[in-house]
Amino acid sequence: MNMIRTALVAGVVAVTASMTFSSANAAGDAPHAPEHHWSFSGLFGTYDRAALRRGFEVYNGVCAGCHSLRLVAYRNLMDIGFTEAEVKAIAADVDVPAEPNEEGEIEDRPGIPADKFKSPFANENAARASNGGALPPDLSLIIKARLNGSNYVNGLLTGYTDAPAGEEVPEGMYYNANFSGHLIAMAPPLSDEGVDYADKTKATVKQQAEDVVTFLTWAAQPELEERKRMGIKVILFLLLMTGLLYVLKRRIWADVH
Ligand code: HEC
């Protein structure tokens, strides 16, 4: 009996300790991403279509110079409101390697809607060589790959500041208040009026960050709206079912006093 009690106490202590330590670890010294209100958050949230469109313009005009988006195809843009003609034009704007011709040579051809977004670099080594040794990660799933992803990337894009007095920033590194360790090899990618929005929205850094994060969240979770719609339907169904069962129960037990 005593042995069992000792074993139980030891177990509880071990579990509590591991929970305490792992949560301390998870918090780490990484800065906490600033909260932001998103069109797509909450039970009824949906992607703001205008923000998605502008976000694509930011990705295409700025981020695509260094970051690939390998899991997204040009035709996926039709899901967020681009017309077929627009998608054809966007795809045709890039050159992609064609199938080998009769001599076995690979030439370029204009992109088509079924092509995946073209990567800016031929391979990882080329990407590192152009970025002082640092690798710009593929952005297709970055929102899922980082804790609290949308807020995190938004914080990162708007977190560039001067380093505190006395802090050394090495050559090729930049100070960012919201990056773990504060030193990042990505130069501040956004600047006011850095893109010309087709809808004439004023392109502040804050606006561009919000738009491109909306776009990248869609890229990582294109099924988000469908998932929420389904969730609401399930809840409605369960409520209806509960009501029906309640009425049924009243009927069945009506004569029992
Ligand atoms: C000139 C090249 C360049 C451009 C343009 C650029 N990036 Fe980066 N980015 C990098 C490099 C290099 C890294 C890796 C930094 C490091 O590891 O220190 C990086 C890292 C990142 C990361 C990962 C940070 C992390 O937590 O590891 C995100 C997210 C990101 N960039 C988003 C963007 C977005 C969004 C844009 C467009 C608005 C953009 N980048 C434009 C070069 C670039």
Short mmCIF file of N, CA, C and O and ligand atoms in Angstrom, two decimals, residues 58 62-63 66-67 131 134-137 139 142 146 152-153 156-157 179 184-186 189-190 212 216, ligand 1:
data_model
loop_
_atom_site.label_atom_id
_atom_site.label_comp_id
_atom_site.label_asym_id
_atom_site.label_seq_id
_atom_site.Cartn_x
_atom_site.Cartn_y
_atom_site.Cartn_z
N VAL A 58 2.32 42.33 -52.88
CA VAL A 58 3.51 42.52 -52.03
C VAL A 58 4.44 41.32 -52.19
O VAL A 58 5.64 41.47 -52.40
N VAL A 62 7.94 42.04 -53.88
CA VAL A 62 9.02 42.20 -52.91
C VAL A 62 9.62 40.84 -52.49
O VAL A 62 10.77 40.54 -52.81
N CYS A 63 8.82 40.03 -51.81
CA CYS A 63 9.34 38.80 -51.19
C CYS A 63 9.84 37.80 -52.23
O CYS A 63 10.79 37.05 -51.98
N CYS A 66 13.46 36.81 -53.13
CA CYS A 66 14.32 35.93 -52.32
C CYS A 66 13.62 34.65 -51.87
O CYS A 66 14.28 33.64 -51.66
N HIS A 67 12.30 34.72 -51.64
CA HIS A 67 11.58 33.57 -51.07
C HIS A 67 10.74 32.85 -52.12
O HIS A 67 9.94 33.49 -52.81
N ASN A 131 22.60 35.53 -50.33
CA ASN A 131 22.09 36.14 -49.10
C ASN A 131 23.08 36.06 -47.95
O ASN A 131 22.69 35.87 -46.79
N ALA A 134 22.86 33.09 -45.51
CA ALA A 134 21.59 32.75 -44.87
C ALA A 134 20.60 32.26 -45.92
O ALA A 134 20.62 32.70 -47.06
N LEU A 135 19.72 31.34 -45.51
CA LEU A 135 18.75 30.77 -46.45
C LEU A 135 17.37 31.40 -46.24
O LEU A 135 16.79 31.28 -45.17
N PRO A 136 16.85 32.08 -47.27
CA PRO A 136 15.47 32.57 -47.14
C PRO A 136 14.51 31.38 -47.25
O PRO A 136 14.50 30.73 -48.29
N PRO A 137 13.75 31.07 -46.20
CA PRO A 137 12.93 29.86 -46.25
C PRO A 137 11.77 29.99 -47.25
O PRO A 137 11.33 31.10 -47.53
N LEU A 139 8.08 30.16 -48.32
CA LEU A 139 7.04 30.78 -47.49
C LEU A 139 5.67 30.08 -47.55
O LEU A 139 4.73 30.51 -46.90
N ILE A 142 5.06 28.89 -43.97
CA ILE A 142 5.75 29.58 -42.87
C ILE A 142 4.78 29.96 -41.75
O ILE A 142 5.14 29.95 -40.57
N ARG A 146 5.62 28.57 -37.75
CA ARG A 146 6.01 29.40 -36.61
C ARG A 146 4.85 29.48 -35.63
O ARG A 146 3.69 29.56 -36.04
N TYR A 152 3.30 36.45 -35.71
CA TYR A 152 4.76 36.40 -35.71
C TYR A 152 5.34 37.07 -36.95
O TYR A 152 6.21 37.94 -36.85
N VAL A 153 4.85 36.69 -38.13
CA VAL A 153 5.43 37.25 -39.36
C VAL A 153 5.10 38.74 -39.46
O VAL A 153 5.94 39.55 -39.86
N LEU A 156 7.50 40.42 -37.26
CA LEU A 156 8.85 40.40 -37.85
C LEU A 156 8.99 41.50 -38.91
O LEU A 156 9.98 42.23 -38.94
N LEU A 157 7.98 41.63 -39.77
CA LEU A 157 8.07 42.59 -40.87
C LEU A 157 8.02 44.04 -40.38
O LEU A 157 8.50 44.94 -41.05
N PHE A 179 12.50 39.41 -33.55
CA PHE A 179 13.17 38.17 -33.98
C PHE A 179 13.95 37.61 -32.79
O PHE A 179 14.58 38.37 -32.05
N ILE A 184 18.93 39.46 -37.52
CA ILE A 184 18.42 38.67 -38.64
C ILE A 184 19.18 39.04 -39.90
O ILE A 184 19.60 40.19 -40.08
N ALA A 185 19.37 38.04 -40.78
CA ALA A 185 20.13 38.27 -42.01
C ALA A 185 19.26 38.84 -43.13
O ALA A 185 19.76 39.09 -44.22
N MET A 186 17.96 39.03 -42.87
CA MET A 186 17.08 39.63 -43.89
C MET A 186 17.04 41.14 -43.69
O MET A 186 16.65 41.61 -42.62
N PRO A 189 12.57 44.25 -45.60
CA PRO A 189 12.10 44.12 -46.98
C PRO A 189 11.08 45.18 -47.37
O PRO A 189 10.94 45.49 -48.56
N LEU A 190 10.37 45.74 -46.38
CA LEU A 190 9.28 46.67 -46.72
C LEU A 190 9.70 48.11 -46.48
O LEU A 190 10.45 48.41 -45.56
N VAL A 212 0.41 41.12 -46.78
CA VAL A 212 1.20 39.96 -47.21
C VAL A 212 1.01 38.81 -46.22
O VAL A 212 1.01 37.64 -46.60
N LEU A 216 -0.13 35.12 -47.09
CA LEU A 216 0.65 33.94 -46.70
C LEU A 216 -0.17 32.99 -45.81
O LEU A 216 0.04 31.78 -45.82
C1 HEC B 1 16.75 40.30 -50.20
C2 HEC B 1 16.22 39.02 -49.86
C3 HEC B 1 14.94 38.94 -49.06
C4 HEC B 1 13.72 39.54 -49.31
C5 HEC B 1 13.37 40.50 -50.45
C6 HEC B 1 12.81 39.06 -48.30
N1 HEC B 1 13.46 38.19 -47.47
FE1 HEC B 1 12.66 37.18 -45.90
N2 HEC B 1 14.45 36.34 -45.48
C7 HEC B 1 15.61 36.53 -46.19
C8 HEC B 1 16.69 35.81 -45.57
C9 HEC B 1 18.13 35.77 -46.03
C10 HEC B 1 16.13 35.16 -44.44
C11 HEC B 1 16.85 34.28 -43.40
C12 HEC B 1 17.21 35.19 -42.23
C13 HEC B 1 17.99 34.53 -41.13
O1 HEC B 1 17.97 33.30 -41.02
O2 HEC B 1 18.65 35.28 -40.36
C14 HEC B 1 14.72 35.51 -44.42
C15 HEC B 1 13.82 35.03 -43.49
C16 HEC B 1 12.46 35.29 -43.52
C17 HEC B 1 11.49 34.69 -42.63
C18 HEC B 1 11.78 33.65 -41.55
C19 HEC B 1 12.10 34.24 -40.23
C20 HEC B 1 12.24 33.14 -39.20
O3 HEC B 1 11.49 33.12 -38.24
O4 HEC B 1 13.11 32.27 -39.38
C21 HEC B 1 10.27 35.17 -42.99
C22 HEC B 1 8.93 34.84 -42.33
C23 HEC B 1 10.47 36.09 -44.07
N3 HEC B 1 11.81 36.13 -44.37
C24 HEC B 1 9.45 36.77 -44.71
C25 HEC B 1 9.64 37.64 -45.76
C26 HEC B 1 8.55 38.36 -46.40
C27 HEC B 1 7.08 38.24 -46.04
C28 HEC B 1 9.11 39.11 -47.36
C29 HEC B 1 8.41 40.08 -48.31
C30 HEC B 1 7.72 41.16 -47.68
C31 HEC B 1 10.56 38.86 -47.36
N4 HEC B 1 10.83 37.95 -46.37
C32 HEC B 1 11.48 39.42 -48.22
C33 HEC B 1 15.75 37.30 -47.33
C34 HEC B 1 14.75 38.08 -47.89
#
